[in-house]
Amino acid sequence: MDDAQLLRYSRHILLPELGLEAQERFAAAHALIVGAGGLGAPAAQFLGAAGVGTLTLCDQDAVDLTNLQRQILYATPDVGTPKVSAAQARLAAINPEVRVTTVAQRVGPDELAPLVERADVVLDCSDNFQTRHAVNAACVRHRRPLVSGAAIGFDGQISVYDTRRPDAPCYACVFP
């Protein structure tokens, strides 16, 4: 880690629960984020700012004016731009060291298999059950941990499924 990186991540490094080794693991990590809306946009922003080395963002939507009050990664000039493109540009401005790859489409089982296989962790921030179940199935198949979040109105939930263990419950166990 060079001097600029030590300065950028100094607040993490000073935390006894993290330190230099954890920050280096962040830099080597790859997170797949499915959905770049109300949950995925801030998740990407925080992971990018924290120095997670590679982020892959999947979303088929464009930024809409109605997104801006809650999807804080985007700004007015982004309206009409694919969310993943706007997110990629903003994340580069926040932390140019983070590699951001994008998939500007709704992902299903065929697209998810190689994406999940390359990731260390998967965040399901999608807004439909078909995608949620496809993400879960890919995580189970490739033994990747799944962080699943959902929100509607003022209600939300988050679950973590450690699908690295073959006997561990998964999203389909809870929501068949």
Tab-separated table of C-alpha atoms in Angstrom:
chain	number	residue	atom	x	y	z
A	1	MET	CA	0.000	0.000	0.000
A	2	ASP	CA	1.485	3.353	-1.010
A	3	ASP	CA	1.376	6.593	1.012
A	4	ALA	CA	-1.735	7.926	-0.763
A	5	GLN	CA	-3.611	4.694	-0.050
A	6	LEU	CA	-2.484	4.703	3.574
A	7	LEU	CA	-3.852	8.234	3.894
A	8	ARG	CA	-7.113	7.500	2.026
A	9	TYR	CA	-7.885	4.435	4.158
A	10	SER	CA	-6.280	5.646	7.406
A	11	ARG	CA	-9.576	5.691	9.315
A	12	HIS	CA	-10.117	2.008	8.507
A	13	ILE	CA	-6.515	1.117	9.212
A	14	LEU	CA	-6.657	2.790	12.639
A	15	LEU	CA	-9.649	0.694	13.691
A	16	PRO	CA	-8.415	-2.285	15.722
A	17	GLU	CA	-11.175	-4.412	14.212
A	18	LEU	CA	-9.849	-3.749	10.692
A	19	GLY	CA	-6.263	-2.584	10.346
A	20	LEU	CA	-3.945	-2.827	7.379
A	21	GLU	CA	-4.580	-6.517	6.659
A	22	ALA	CA	-8.338	-6.014	6.351
A	23	GLN	CA	-7.851	-3.020	4.074
A	24	GLU	CA	-5.609	-5.092	1.844
A	25	ARG	CA	-8.287	-7.821	1.739
A	26	PHE	CA	-10.837	-5.145	0.748
A	27	ALA	CA	-8.572	-4.062	-2.117
A	28	ALA	CA	-8.290	-7.656	-3.336
A	29	ALA	CA	-12.042	-8.348	-3.067
A	30	HIS	CA	-14.645	-8.494	-5.826
A	31	ALA	CA	-18.287	-7.703	-5.038
A	32	LEU	CA	-21.107	-8.367	-7.496
A	33	ILE	CA	-24.081	-6.022	-7.029
A	34	VAL	CA	-27.298	-7.012	-8.781
A	35	GLY	CA	-29.535	-3.936	-8.946
A	36	ALA	CA	-28.244	-0.354	-8.915
A	37	GLY	CA	-31.325	1.333	-7.488
A	38	GLY	CA	-32.391	2.304	-3.974
A	39	LEU	CA	-30.253	-0.366	-2.272
A	40	GLY	CA	-27.593	-1.126	-4.859
A	41	ALA	CA	-26.592	2.492	-5.499
A	42	PRO	CA	-25.633	3.307	-1.886
A	43	ALA	CA	-24.111	-0.163	-1.410
A	44	ALA	CA	-21.855	0.442	-4.428
A	45	GLN	CA	-20.994	3.913	-3.152
A	46	PHE	CA	-19.971	2.661	0.286
A	47	LEU	CA	-18.046	-0.348	-1.049
A	48	GLY	CA	-16.222	1.809	-3.587
A	49	ALA	CA	-15.357	4.443	-1.006
A	50	ALA	CA	-14.167	1.712	1.371
A	51	GLY	CA	-11.727	0.487	-1.261
A	52	VAL	CA	-13.249	-2.801	-2.359
A	53	GLY	CA	-11.029	-3.454	-5.365
A	54	THR	CA	-13.523	-4.656	-7.956
A	55	LEU	CA	-17.236	-3.968	-8.235
A	56	THR	CA	-19.479	-5.480	-10.890
A	57	LEU	CA	-22.808	-3.660	-11.265
A	58	CYS	CA	-25.829	-5.168	-13.020
A	59	ASP	CA	-28.964	-3.167	-13.858
A	60	GLN	CA	-31.044	-2.626	-16.972
A	61	ASP	CA	-32.648	0.686	-15.990
A	62	ALA	CA	-31.773	4.291	-16.788
A	63	VAL	CA	-31.676	7.017	-14.155
A	64	ASP	CA	-35.069	8.692	-13.803
A	65	LEU	CA	-35.817	12.028	-12.141
A	66	THR	CA	-37.961	10.158	-9.590
A	67	ASN	CA	-34.878	8.170	-8.485
A	68	LEU	CA	-32.841	11.133	-7.309
A	69	GLN	CA	-34.295	11.671	-3.838
A	70	ARG	CA	-33.356	8.139	-2.716
A	71	GLN	CA	-30.699	6.840	-5.109
A	72	ILE	CA	-27.984	9.180	-3.925
A	73	LEU	CA	-25.258	7.927	-6.254
A	74	TYR	CA	-26.982	9.731	-9.144
A	75	ALA	CA	-27.434	13.422	-9.995
A	76	THR	CA	-29.711	15.460	-12.263
A	77	PRO	CA	-27.331	15.335	-15.268
A	78	ASP	CA	-27.520	11.512	-15.091
A	79	VAL	CA	-31.257	11.415	-15.931
A	80	GLY	CA	-31.710	9.190	-18.975
A	81	THR	CA	-28.280	7.587	-18.593
A	82	PRO	CA	-28.050	3.845	-17.860
A	83	LYS	CA	-27.723	3.452	-14.103
A	84	VAL	CA	-24.628	1.288	-14.387
A	85	SER	CA	-22.873	3.887	-16.574
A	86	ALA	CA	-23.746	6.756	-14.252
A	87	ALA	CA	-22.684	4.669	-11.248
A	88	GLN	CA	-19.397	3.729	-12.899
A	89	ALA	CA	-18.560	7.398	-13.564
A	90	ARG	CA	-19.496	8.498	-10.057
A	91	LEU	CA	-17.556	5.671	-8.417
A	92	ALA	CA	-14.475	6.579	-10.492
A	93	ALA	CA	-14.783	10.131	-9.158
A	94	ILE	CA	-15.108	8.885	-5.571
A	95	ASN	CA	-12.289	6.355	-5.748
A	96	PRO	CA	-10.354	5.990	-9.009
A	97	GLU	CA	-8.546	2.891	-7.715
A	98	VAL	CA	-11.713	0.775	-7.736
A	99	ARG	CA	-12.321	-1.245	-10.907
A	100	VAL	CA	-15.984	-1.071	-11.907
A	101	THR	CA	-17.408	-3.340	-14.557
A	102	THR	CA	-20.978	-3.045	-15.721
A	103	VAL	CA	-23.723	-5.224	-17.131
A	104	ALA	CA	-26.495	-3.009	-18.538
A	105	GLN	CA	-29.192	-5.666	-18.622
A	106	ARG	CA	-31.435	-7.722	-16.382
A	107	VAL	CA	-29.392	-10.771	-15.460
A	108	GLY	CA	-30.754	-14.284	-15.407
A	109	PRO	CA	-29.224	-17.706	-14.794
A	110	ASP	CA	-27.052	-17.671	-17.937
A	111	GLU	CA	-25.511	-14.270	-17.214
A	112	LEU	CA	-25.217	-14.849	-13.469
A	113	ALA	CA	-23.171	-18.052	-13.583
A	114	PRO	CA	-19.866	-16.477	-14.708
A	115	LEU	CA	-20.486	-13.257	-12.761
A	116	VAL	CA	-21.081	-15.065	-9.464
A	117	GLU	CA	-18.196	-17.430	-10.078
A	118	ARG	CA	-15.760	-14.466	-10.330
A	119	ALA	CA	-17.118	-12.648	-7.246
A	120	ASP	CA	-16.120	-13.053	-3.603
A	121	VAL	CA	-19.504	-11.840	-2.362
A	122	VAL	CA	-22.837	-11.127	-4.041
A	123	LEU	CA	-25.273	-8.380	-3.062
A	124	ASP	CA	-28.802	-8.934	-4.297
A	125	CYS	CA	-30.373	-5.493	-4.469
A	126	SER	CA	-32.861	-6.443	-7.179
A	127	ASP	CA	-36.557	-5.671	-7.125
A	128	ASN	CA	-38.166	-8.914	-8.304
A	129	PHE	CA	-38.418	-12.494	-7.091
A	130	GLN	CA	-37.343	-14.078	-10.384
A	131	THR	CA	-33.968	-12.328	-10.207
A	132	ARG	CA	-33.653	-12.967	-6.466
A	133	HIS	CA	-34.126	-16.704	-6.943
A	134	ALA	CA	-31.703	-16.767	-9.904
A	135	VAL	CA	-29.058	-14.923	-7.860
A	136	ASN	CA	-29.565	-17.294	-4.936
A	137	ALA	CA	-29.304	-20.382	-7.152
A	138	ALA	CA	-26.043	-19.100	-8.678
A	139	CYS	CA	-24.631	-18.351	-5.218
A	140	VAL	CA	-25.528	-21.836	-3.979
A	141	ARG	CA	-24.056	-23.455	-7.106
A	142	HIS	CA	-20.795	-21.484	-6.881
A	143	ARG	CA	-20.620	-21.369	-3.070
A	144	ARG	CA	-20.562	-17.592	-2.770
A	145	PRO	CA	-21.942	-15.672	0.205
A	146	LEU	CA	-25.144	-13.786	-0.579
A	147	VAL	CA	-26.272	-10.538	1.025
A	148	SER	CA	-29.920	-10.055	0.135
A	149	GLY	CA	-31.676	-6.764	0.766
A	150	ALA	CA	-35.187	-5.574	0.064
A	151	ALA	CA	-37.058	-2.357	0.776
A	152	ILE	CA	-40.477	-0.965	0.056
A	153	GLY	CA	-41.833	2.228	1.559
A	154	PHE	CA	-40.529	2.420	5.123
A	155	ASP	CA	-40.031	-1.333	5.463
A	156	GLY	CA	-36.889	-3.254	4.722
A	157	GLN	CA	-35.025	-6.423	5.421
A	158	ILE	CA	-31.534	-7.747	4.993
A	159	SER	CA	-30.301	-11.305	5.208
A	160	VAL	CA	-26.909	-12.898	4.801
A	161	TYR	CA	-26.690	-16.447	3.486
A	162	ASP	CA	-23.337	-18.178	3.854
A	163	THR	CA	-23.795	-20.463	0.877
A	164	ARG	CA	-20.151	-21.518	1.073
A	165	ARG	CA	-21.338	-24.260	3.431
A	166	PRO	CA	-23.262	-27.029	1.662
A	167	ASP	CA	-25.601	-27.504	4.645
A	168	ALA	CA	-26.369	-23.791	5.110
A	169	PRO	CA	-29.855	-22.406	4.476
A	170	CYS	CA	-30.296	-20.139	1.469
A	171	TYR	CA	-32.805	-17.593	0.158
A	172	ALA	CA	-34.975	-20.347	-1.370
A	173	CYS	CA	-35.185	-22.053	2.044
A	174	VAL	CA	-36.752	-18.925	3.531
A	175	PHE	CA	-38.717	-17.723	0.488
A	176	PRO	CA	-39.613	-20.826	-1.582
